Short mmCIF file of C-alpha atoms and ligand atoms in Angstrom, two decimals:
data_model
loop_
_atom_site.label_atom_id
_atom_site.label_comp_id
_atom_site.label_asym_id
_atom_site.label_seq_id
_atom_site.Cartn_x
_atom_site.Cartn_y
_atom_site.Cartn_z
CA MET G 267 -0.35 -0.03 -0.23
CA THR G 268 3.12 2.29 0.89
CA GLY G 269 4.79 1.34 -2.16
CA SER G 270 8.25 -0.04 -0.55
CA ARG G 271 8.78 -1.89 1.03
CA ARG G 272 10.52 -0.29 3.90
CA ALA G 273 8.57 -2.99 6.60
CA ILE G 274 10.46 -6.08 7.26
CA VAL G 275 8.25 -9.25 5.53
CA ALA G 276 10.06 -12.29 6.35
CA PRO G 277 8.61 -15.66 6.29
CA VAL G 278 9.31 -15.50 10.24
CA ALA G 279 6.47 -14.98 12.58
CA GLY G 280 6.98 -12.13 14.68
CA THR G 281 8.84 -9.76 12.05
CA THR G 282 7.38 -6.35 11.94
CA ARG G 283 7.58 -5.20 15.94
CA ASP G 284 7.38 -2.23 15.58
CA SER G 285 4.06 0.16 15.00
CA LEU G 286 4.51 1.82 11.60
CA ALA G 287 3.34 5.30 10.65
CA ARG G 288 4.18 6.12 6.93
CA PRO G 289 2.03 8.22 4.40
CA VAL G 290 0.17 6.86 1.54
CA VAL G 291 -1.13 8.43 -0.92
CA TRP G 292 -3.39 7.39 -3.75
CA GLN G 293 -5.91 9.26 -6.44
CA GLY G 294 -4.90 12.85 -4.62
CA SER G 295 -5.89 11.54 -0.99
CA SER G 296 -3.76 10.93 1.41
CA PHE G 297 -3.32 8.79 5.23
CA GLU G 298 -1.13 7.29 7.12
CA LEU G 299 -1.45 3.55 7.32
CA PHE G 300 -0.06 2.19 10.61
CA ASP G 301 1.16 -1.23 11.13
CA THR G 302 1.01 -2.93 13.44
CA GLY G 303 3.01 -5.34 14.66
CA GLY G 304 0.45 -8.52 15.10
CA LEU G 305 -1.87 -8.13 17.91
CA TYR G 306 -2.14 -11.13 19.46
CA GLY G 307 -1.59 -15.17 20.18
CA ALA G 308 1.28 -15.87 21.67
CA SER G 309 4.72 -14.91 21.40
CA GLN G 310 8.28 -16.34 23.13
CA ASP G 311 9.12 -12.28 22.07
CA PRO G 312 10.08 -10.28 24.86
CA LEU G 313 8.62 -7.53 23.00
CA HIS G 314 4.98 -9.09 22.66
CA ALA G 315 3.33 -7.24 25.84
CA LEU G 316 4.40 -3.82 24.19
CA VAL G 317 3.79 -4.30 20.69
CA VAL G 318 -0.05 -5.35 21.82
CA GLU G 319 -0.23 -2.19 23.72
CA GLN G 320 1.23 -0.39 20.52
CA GLY G 321 -1.50 -2.08 18.22
CA ARG G 322 -4.17 -1.52 21.25
CA ARG G 323 -2.92 1.90 20.74
CA ALA G 324 -2.91 2.31 16.98
CA ILE G 325 -6.30 0.57 16.67
CA THR G 326 -8.11 3.92 19.38
CA ASP G 327 -5.47 6.39 16.79
CA ALA G 328 -7.14 5.53 13.89
CA ASP G 329 -9.89 6.83 11.60
CA LEU G 330 -11.14 3.42 10.09
CA LEU G 331 -9.49 -0.23 10.47
CA VAL G 332 -8.47 -2.68 8.29
CA MET G 333 -8.46 -5.88 9.45
CA LEU G 334 -6.24 -8.41 6.99
CA VAL G 335 -6.68 -12.44 8.11
CA ASP G 336 -4.09 -15.47 6.47
CA GLY G 337 -6.73 -17.40 3.50
CA ARG G 338 -4.39 -19.75 2.76
CA GLU G 339 -4.88 -20.64 6.77
CA GLY G 340 -8.82 -20.07 6.27
CA LEU G 341 -10.40 -18.87 9.41
CA VAL G 342 -8.81 -19.91 12.65
CA SER G 343 -10.93 -19.12 16.75
CA GLY G 344 -7.96 -15.83 16.94
CA ASP G 345 -9.86 -13.63 13.37
CA GLU G 346 -13.37 -14.61 15.89
CA ARG G 347 -12.05 -12.63 18.94
CA ILE G 348 -10.09 -10.00 17.28
CA ALA G 349 -12.54 -9.48 15.25
CA ARG G 350 -15.00 -8.74 18.35
CA GLU G 351 -12.16 -6.12 19.88
CA LEU G 352 -12.07 -4.06 16.55
CA ARG G 353 -16.14 -3.97 16.63
CA GLU G 354 -15.90 -2.85 20.58
CA SER G 355 -13.79 -0.10 18.38
CA GLY G 356 -16.92 1.65 17.13
CA ARG G 357 -14.66 2.42 14.26
CA PRO G 358 -15.84 0.90 10.57
CA ILE G 359 -14.02 -2.16 9.39
CA LEU G 360 -13.05 -3.10 5.98
CA LEU G 361 -12.08 -7.15 6.01
CA ALA G 362 -9.50 -8.12 3.74
CA ILE G 363 -7.94 -11.59 3.11
CA ASN G 364 -4.15 -11.70 2.14
CA LYS G 365 -2.40 -14.68 -0.11
CA THR G 366 -5.38 -15.58 -2.49
CA ASP G 367 -3.26 -15.45 -4.64
CA ASP G 368 -2.46 -19.07 -3.79
CA LYS G 369 -4.14 -22.18 -4.90
CA ARG G 370 -4.25 -23.92 -0.95
CA ALA G 371 -6.26 -20.88 -0.61
CA GLN G 372 -9.74 -22.02 -0.39
CA ASN G 373 -11.28 -21.32 2.42
CA SER G 374 -12.57 -17.40 1.86
CA MET G 375 -16.42 -18.38 2.00
CA ASP G 376 -15.08 -18.48 5.77
CA PHE G 377 -14.11 -15.25 6.05
CA TYR G 378 -17.70 -13.59 4.92
CA ARG G 379 -19.09 -15.27 8.00
CA LEU G 380 -16.71 -12.56 10.58
CA GLY G 381 -20.08 -9.86 9.28
CA PHE G 382 -17.55 -7.48 7.66
CA GLU G 383 -18.17 -5.88 4.30
CA PRO G 384 -17.54 -5.49 1.52
CA VAL G 385 -14.42 -7.56 1.53
CA PHE G 386 -11.52 -7.69 -0.23
CA GLU G 387 -9.23 -10.49 -1.56
CA VAL G 388 -5.99 -9.07 -2.26
CA SER G 389 -2.38 -10.06 -2.49
CA ALA G 390 -0.08 -8.45 -0.46
CA GLU G 391 2.42 -9.93 -2.09
CA HIS G 392 1.35 -9.85 -6.18
CA GLY G 393 -0.94 -6.87 -5.32
CA HIS G 394 -3.43 -8.18 -6.27
CA GLY G 395 -6.85 -6.52 -4.76
CA VAL G 396 -5.28 -3.70 -3.30
CA ALA G 397 -6.41 -1.21 -5.84
CA GLU G 398 -9.52 -2.06 -5.17
CA LEU G 399 -8.84 -1.50 -1.16
CA LEU G 400 -7.64 1.67 -0.92
CA ASP G 401 -10.03 2.79 -3.53
CA GLU G 402 -12.65 1.49 -0.65
CA ILE G 403 -9.84 3.42 2.32
CA VAL G 404 -9.62 6.82 -0.01
CA LYS G 405 -13.68 6.73 0.03
CA ARG G 406 -14.48 5.86 3.35
CA ILE G 407 -11.98 8.80 5.22
CA GLY G 408 -13.01 11.29 2.79
CA ALA G 409 -10.73 12.63 0.46
CA GLU G 410 -7.64 15.09 2.51
CA PRO G 411 -6.07 16.81 0.19
CA PRO G 412 -2.30 15.78 -0.22
CA HIS G 413 0.75 17.68 1.98
CA GLU G 414 2.07 19.55 -0.93
CA LEU G 415 -1.79 20.70 -1.22
CA ALA G 416 -2.27 21.63 2.76
CA ALA G 417 -2.92 24.82 2.87
CA GLU G 418 0.71 26.37 4.43
CA ALA G 419 -0.77 28.19 7.91
CA ASN G 420 -0.97 24.93 9.94
CA ARG G 421 1.79 23.40 8.26
CA GLU G 422 3.26 20.48 10.27
CA VAL G 423 6.86 20.59 11.39
CA ARG G 424 8.87 18.76 9.87
CA VAL G 425 11.94 17.87 12.71
CA ALA G 426 15.44 15.98 12.04
CA ILE G 427 16.99 14.60 15.09
CA VAL G 428 20.79 14.05 15.23
CA GLY G 429 23.45 12.83 17.68
CA ARG G 430 26.04 10.40 18.43
CA PRO G 431 25.06 6.79 18.65
CA ASN G 432 23.56 6.51 21.80
CA VAL G 433 23.01 9.86 22.60
CA GLY G 434 19.02 9.27 23.29
CA LYS G 435 16.69 10.60 19.98
CA SER G 436 15.10 6.90 20.22
CA SER G 437 14.21 7.49 23.95
CA LEU G 438 13.54 11.06 23.18
CA VAL G 439 10.80 10.63 20.35
CA ASN G 440 9.62 7.98 23.12
CA ARG G 441 9.27 10.47 25.07
CA LEU G 442 7.59 12.81 23.62
CA LEU G 443 4.97 10.40 22.17
CA ARG G 444 4.21 9.50 25.21
CA ALA G 445 3.36 5.51 24.34
CA GLN G 446 6.17 3.29 22.93
CA ARG G 447 5.81 3.43 18.81
CA VAL G 448 9.59 3.31 18.90
CA LEU G 449 10.91 0.87 20.53
CA VAL G 450 14.02 1.64 22.56
CA SER G 451 16.51 -1.23 24.16
CA ASP G 452 20.21 -2.13 24.49
CA MET G 453 19.54 -4.58 22.24
CA PRO G 454 20.97 -3.70 19.09
CA GLY G 455 18.98 -3.48 16.26
CA THR G 456 15.47 -3.43 18.31
CA THR G 457 14.61 0.32 15.88
CA ARG G 458 14.58 -1.83 13.27
CA ASP G 459 12.73 0.02 10.12
CA ALA G 460 12.52 3.92 8.41
CA ILE G 461 9.65 5.31 10.74
CA ASP G 462 8.19 8.77 10.95
CA VAL G 463 6.83 9.56 12.95
CA PRO G 464 4.60 12.43 13.91
CA LEU G 465 3.04 13.99 16.75
CA THR G 466 0.40 16.41 17.72
CA TRP G 467 1.12 19.87 20.18
CA HIS G 468 -0.86 22.35 20.91
CA ARG G 469 -2.79 21.64 17.65
CA ARG G 470 0.39 21.89 16.72
CA ARG G 471 1.91 19.39 14.09
CA PHE G 472 5.10 18.30 14.00
CA ARG G 473 7.04 14.38 12.65
CA ILE G 474 9.88 13.50 12.80
CA VAL G 475 11.54 12.65 9.98
CA ASP G 476 13.64 9.81 9.71
CA THR G 477 13.83 7.97 12.07
CA ALA G 478 16.01 4.90 10.49
CA GLY G 479 18.75 7.17 8.94
CA MET G 480 19.24 8.24 13.10
CA ARG G 481 19.77 4.90 13.56
CA ARG G 482 22.32 4.65 10.79
CA PRO G 483 25.85 4.04 12.76
CA GLY G 484 28.06 5.67 11.01
CA ARG G 485 30.79 2.63 9.72
CA VAL G 486 31.72 -0.24 12.53
CA ALA G 487 34.62 0.05 13.98
CA SER G 488 37.44 -2.56 14.66
CA GLY G 489 36.39 -3.48 18.40
CA GLY G 490 32.74 -3.58 17.05
CA LYS G 491 32.13 -0.70 18.80
CA VAL G 492 29.06 1.38 16.23
CA GLU G 493 30.53 5.01 16.29
CA MET G 494 29.10 8.32 15.19
CA VAL G 495 26.80 9.22 12.86
CA SER G 496 28.36 10.03 9.87
CA VAL G 497 27.66 14.09 8.85
CA SER G 498 26.95 12.95 4.95
CA LEU G 499 24.22 11.03 6.51
CA ALA G 500 22.76 13.15 8.84
CA LYS G 501 23.14 15.45 5.89
CA GLU G 502 19.80 14.32 4.62
CA ALA G 503 18.27 13.99 7.50
CA ILE G 504 18.48 17.92 7.88
CA ALA G 505 17.59 19.35 5.14
CA ASP G 506 14.59 17.18 5.14
CA ALA G 507 13.61 19.08 7.89
CA ASP G 508 12.50 22.31 9.45
CA VAL G 509 13.95 21.44 12.50
CA VAL G 510 16.68 20.38 13.86
CA LEU G 511 18.06 18.89 17.28
CA LEU G 512 21.21 18.48 17.93
CA MET G 513 21.76 16.14 20.18
CA ILE G 514 25.06 16.38 23.43
CA ASP G 515 24.87 13.74 25.62
CA ALA G 516 25.65 15.71 28.93
CA SER G 517 28.22 12.90 30.15
CA GLU G 518 30.42 13.32 27.28
CA GLY G 519 30.17 16.72 25.79
CA PRO G 520 30.30 18.23 22.44
CA ALA G 521 32.44 16.59 20.11
CA ASP G 522 34.22 17.42 16.64
CA GLN G 523 32.02 15.67 14.84
CA ASP G 524 28.54 17.00 16.79
CA ALA G 525 30.11 21.20 15.68
CA ALA G 526 30.77 19.50 11.96
CA ILE G 527 27.09 18.73 12.06
CA GLY G 528 25.54 22.35 13.50
CA GLY G 529 27.22 24.33 10.70
CA GLU G 530 25.77 21.99 8.52
CA VAL G 531 22.35 22.97 9.79
CA ASP G 532 23.04 26.53 9.82
CA ARG G 533 24.54 25.92 6.34
CA ALA G 534 21.57 24.50 4.69
CA GLY G 535 18.64 27.19 6.63
CA ARG G 536 16.73 24.85 8.85
CA GLY G 537 16.45 25.26 12.38
CA ILE G 538 18.24 24.53 15.43
CA VAL G 539 17.50 23.34 18.47
CA ILE G 540 20.83 21.80 20.74
CA VAL G 541 19.06 19.11 23.74
CA VAL G 542 21.63 18.41 25.73
CA ASN G 543 20.14 14.28 27.22
CA LYS G 544 20.48 12.71 30.36
CA TRP G 545 20.93 15.48 32.56
CA ASP G 546 20.15 13.54 35.13
CA LEU G 547 23.60 11.57 34.59
CA VAL G 548 25.40 14.90 35.87
CA LYS G 549 22.95 17.74 37.51
CA ALA G 550 23.79 15.87 40.95
CA ARG G 551 27.21 17.26 40.59
CA ASP G 552 27.59 20.17 41.55
CA THR G 553 24.75 23.56 40.73
CA ASN G 554 26.95 25.40 37.95
CA VAL G 555 27.16 22.71 35.95
CA ALA G 556 24.67 24.52 33.71
CA LYS G 557 26.61 27.30 33.12
CA GLY G 558 30.29 25.56 32.84
CA PHE G 559 28.21 22.85 30.16
CA ASP G 560 26.66 25.49 28.46
CA ASP G 561 29.77 27.74 28.38
CA GLU G 562 31.72 25.41 26.66
CA LEU G 563 29.17 24.34 24.27
CA ARG G 564 29.24 27.85 23.16
CA ARG G 565 33.04 28.04 22.77
CA LYS G 566 32.78 24.74 20.74
CA MET G 567 30.25 26.09 18.63
CA ARG G 568 30.22 30.04 17.69
CA PHE G 569 28.43 30.29 15.08
CA LEU G 570 25.29 28.86 16.60
CA ASP G 571 24.48 31.31 19.45
CA TYR G 572 20.94 32.05 17.96
CA ALA G 573 20.73 28.32 19.19
CA PRO G 574 18.45 27.61 22.31
CA ILE G 575 19.61 24.89 24.74
CA LEU G 576 18.06 22.27 26.55
CA HIS G 577 19.10 20.27 28.97
CA ILE G 578 16.31 17.35 29.16
CA SER G 579 16.30 13.40 30.68
CA ALA G 580 14.81 11.85 28.01
CA LEU G 581 14.79 8.91 30.82
CA THR G 582 13.49 10.38 33.70
CA GLY G 583 11.68 12.86 31.59
CA GLU G 584 12.95 15.62 33.07
CA ARG G 585 11.94 18.98 31.10
CA ALA G 586 11.08 17.15 27.77
CA SER G 587 8.36 19.50 28.30
CA LYS G 588 10.22 21.80 26.48
CA VAL G 589 11.49 19.98 23.71
CA LEU G 590 8.59 20.62 21.66
CA GLU G 591 7.17 24.26 23.25
CA THR G 592 11.00 25.22 21.49
CA ILE G 593 11.12 23.80 18.63
CA ASP G 594 7.19 25.27 17.86
CA LYS G 595 8.73 28.41 19.16
CA VAL G 596 11.48 27.90 16.69
CA ALA G 597 9.80 26.92 13.55
CA ALA G 598 7.93 30.50 14.55
CA ALA G 599 10.84 32.82 14.22
CA ARG G 600 12.11 30.75 11.16
CA ALA G 601 8.67 31.70 9.03
CA ALA G 602 8.74 34.59 10.67
CA ARG G 603 8.08 37.96 8.53
CA VAL G 604 8.65 40.95 9.30
CA PRO G 605 6.80 44.29 8.46
CA THR G 606 7.76 46.50 6.55
CA PRO G 607 7.69 49.84 8.73
CA ALA G 608 9.27 47.70 11.23
CA LEU G 609 12.17 46.82 9.31
CA ASN G 610 12.32 50.82 8.22
CA LYS G 611 12.10 51.81 11.95
CA PHE G 612 14.50 49.81 12.48
CA VAL G 613 17.27 50.70 9.88
CA GLU G 614 16.66 54.69 10.73
CA SER G 615 17.37 53.45 14.44
CA ILE G 616 19.98 51.70 13.28
CA THR G 617 21.85 54.32 10.78
CA ALA G 618 21.82 56.38 13.45
CA THR G 619 24.18 54.47 16.13
CA ASN G 620 25.86 52.51 14.05
CA PRO G 621 26.03 52.86 10.53
CA PRO G 622 28.55 51.74 8.45
CA VAL G 623 32.06 51.21 7.61
CA SER G 624 32.90 53.24 4.76
CA PRO G 625 35.36 51.42 2.60
CA GLY G 626 35.88 54.66 0.37
CA SER G 627 35.63 57.90 -0.02
CA ARG G 628 32.10 58.23 -0.30
CA HIS G 629 29.82 57.62 2.81
CA VAL G 630 27.94 54.03 2.87
CA ARG G 631 24.46 54.82 4.04
CA ILE G 632 22.00 52.47 4.46
CA LEU G 633 18.46 53.50 3.06
CA TYR G 634 16.05 50.55 3.57
CA ALA G 635 16.04 46.99 4.20
CA ALA G 636 12.96 44.52 2.88
CA GLN G 637 12.33 40.85 3.71
CA ILE G 638 12.59 38.93 1.29
CA GLY G 639 12.04 35.55 2.25
CA THR G 640 11.56 32.81 5.48
CA ALA G 641 12.57 29.77 5.93
CA PRO G 642 15.48 31.34 6.63
CA PRO G 643 14.68 34.59 7.36
CA SER G 644 16.02 37.13 4.72
CA PHE G 645 17.16 40.74 4.25
CA VAL G 646 17.79 43.02 1.85
CA PHE G 647 19.97 46.18 2.65
CA PHE G 648 19.66 49.26 0.08
CA THR G 649 22.44 51.58 0.00
CA ASN G 650 23.35 54.23 -1.51
CA VAL G 651 26.45 53.41 -3.20
CA ALA G 652 27.33 49.42 -4.66
CA THR G 653 28.97 47.83 -1.19
CA THR G 654 28.95 44.51 0.95
CA PHE G 655 29.30 45.16 4.30
CA HIS G 656 32.19 43.93 6.56
CA PHE G 657 32.22 40.00 7.68
CA SER G 658 32.05 42.24 11.67
CA TYR G 659 28.99 44.23 10.49
CA GLU G 660 27.07 42.02 8.60
CA ARG G 661 27.55 40.39 12.51
CA PHE G 662 26.10 42.94 13.69
CA LEU G 663 23.18 43.42 11.81
CA VAL G 664 22.70 40.17 12.59
CA ASN G 665 22.76 40.16 15.95
CA GLN G 666 20.30 43.96 15.93
CA LEU G 667 17.76 41.69 13.83
CA ARG G 668 17.75 39.36 16.61
CA GLU G 669 17.94 41.64 18.98
CA LYS G 670 14.52 43.16 18.31
CA PHE G 671 12.42 40.69 16.20
CA GLY G 672 13.15 37.21 17.77
CA PHE G 673 14.42 34.58 15.23
CA VAL G 674 15.35 32.35 18.36
CA GLY G 675 16.76 29.19 16.94
CA SER G 676 16.91 30.26 13.40
CA PRO G 677 19.66 31.20 11.19
CA ILE G 678 18.89 34.25 9.18
CA ARG G 679 20.36 35.11 5.69
CA ILE G 680 21.46 38.79 4.87
CA GLN G 681 21.96 41.08 1.60
CA VAL G 682 22.76 44.46 1.48
CA ARG G 683 22.71 45.63 -2.80
CA ARG G 684 22.67 49.20 -4.21
CA ARG G 685 19.42 51.08 -4.79
CA LYS G 686 18.52 50.99 -8.28
CA ALA G 687 18.63 54.13 -9.98
CA ARG G 688 15.03 56.03 -9.70
CA ASN G 689 14.41 57.37 -13.25
CA ALA G 690 15.35 61.40 -11.70
CA PRO G 691 17.48 62.95 -14.47
CA ARG G 692 20.92 61.94 -13.88
CA GLN G 693 23.26 64.62 -11.85
CA LYS G 694 26.29 66.65 -13.46
CA ASN G 695 29.95 65.42 -12.64
P1 GDP Z 914 20.45 6.56 20.72
O1 GDP Z 914 21.61 5.99 19.98
O2 GDP Z 914 20.07 7.40 20.64
O3 GDP Z 914 18.27 6.24 19.20
O4 GDP Z 914 20.31 6.40 21.74
P2 GDP Z 914 18.82 5.70 22.35
O5 GDP Z 914 17.33 6.05 22.81
O6 GDP Z 914 18.26 4.17 22.17
O7 GDP Z 914 19.63 5.52 23.74
C1 GDP Z 914 20.77 4.58 24.05
C2 GDP Z 914 21.28 4.17 26.04
O8 GDP Z 914 20.94 5.32 26.42
C3 GDP Z 914 19.59 3.56 26.94
O9 GDP Z 914 20.15 2.60 26.84
C4 GDP Z 914 18.94 4.26 27.08
O10 GDP Z 914 18.72 4.02 28.24
C5 GDP Z 914 20.30 5.73 26.81
N1 GDP Z 914 19.49 7.73 27.86
C6 GDP Z 914 18.42 7.58 26.56
N2 GDP Z 914 18.35 9.41 26.73
C7 GDP Z 914 19.30 9.04 28.39
C8 GDP Z 914 18.97 9.99 29.81
O11 GDP Z 914 17.62 10.79 30.13
N3 GDP Z 914 19.34 9.78 31.08
C9 GDP Z 914 20.12 8.92 30.71
N4 GDP Z 914 20.49 7.79 32.32
N5 GDP Z 914 19.66 7.38 30.40
C10 GDP Z 914 19.69 7.52 28.53
#
């Protein structure tokens, strides 16, 4: 249904352990598909209870349920129990009989006894009947326009979480969900799949993107220890996001690679929040630890002086509630537009107190400014002569813009241009 083979398909019962949420676009409509990891039946899997819990949650969150049964096995007593439980949810239910391509699938008539209508005979592996099932799904849930067409106003904020392995990225996702949709455990490879995790907070919509990427190790060192995620891998996630959470382990401090990733976020014009995780491990040591830690962090990442720093514990939940709040602020700042009159007042006061230094004989004056873009906010300063600003003056302007208008966590771009010649007659020399 998603046109991908993202879920791990293998002939081993219980292979799909996570609840996977994936977007499906069909005939101009879109919806989100949750794949529960198999709800019922005995399992030796130590994570089975968690899988069942996730599945239950998926059922209560869903607008429509598709019950999938095995046409080769035929109706089994477990199916009737599942049907009963699904009915209790009060959600509309479609029944799909899978593996109907198989010669041995001869018992499909039995399934009609479950009393669902309509019944779809499909072959997930070969794709038979899937189009008809999708048609019915979009008909039932009503046409929601695909994401690209959705109004910019309540646009979903795409969030990438980057940082070294074991810094606590999955734990944070879990914490944000308050539901264990992503499984965390010390078993290697527990989170096996690419998942975009949707979240809602105060009616704002977020999507944690590329959670598979965040689990991808850069490479495995000779000792078998997983090294930190490489900058090039982080780049993909950064390019895909509006706001990046750069996670740093409080007990280890920032690494060179963290600074490199931060630089990439800045260059890409994405919003950034520095999340110092595992704060529970260091805070007991001394009360000034936060100040000392942040000073060191700022020193190593001077160019990210605009990034808010949060000290959290994904494990205990301490201050984790600040995370979405801060992402929301940063996303808003990145999309903000300064009204032109306010901007020109700003120019007036700047030029009165701190005009640009003139490199040549003619005085450089800033005449006015305009915001030419958002995400990130971009400004043009128009001057009387063609010039560029000194790096330090550019920095000064950026800092002043921040001070006056906010822009927390967002890079700001500025350009300088000579004011276009007016139609006035030319002055004689
Ligand atoms: P990821 O590789 O970045 O996704 O890291 P995980 O979320 O899998 O976490 C790695 C390990 O760090 C797990 O054993 C977690 O329980 C632990 N961990 C995560 N967050 C915290 C935290 O805030 N405090 C402490 N003490 N441990 C944490």
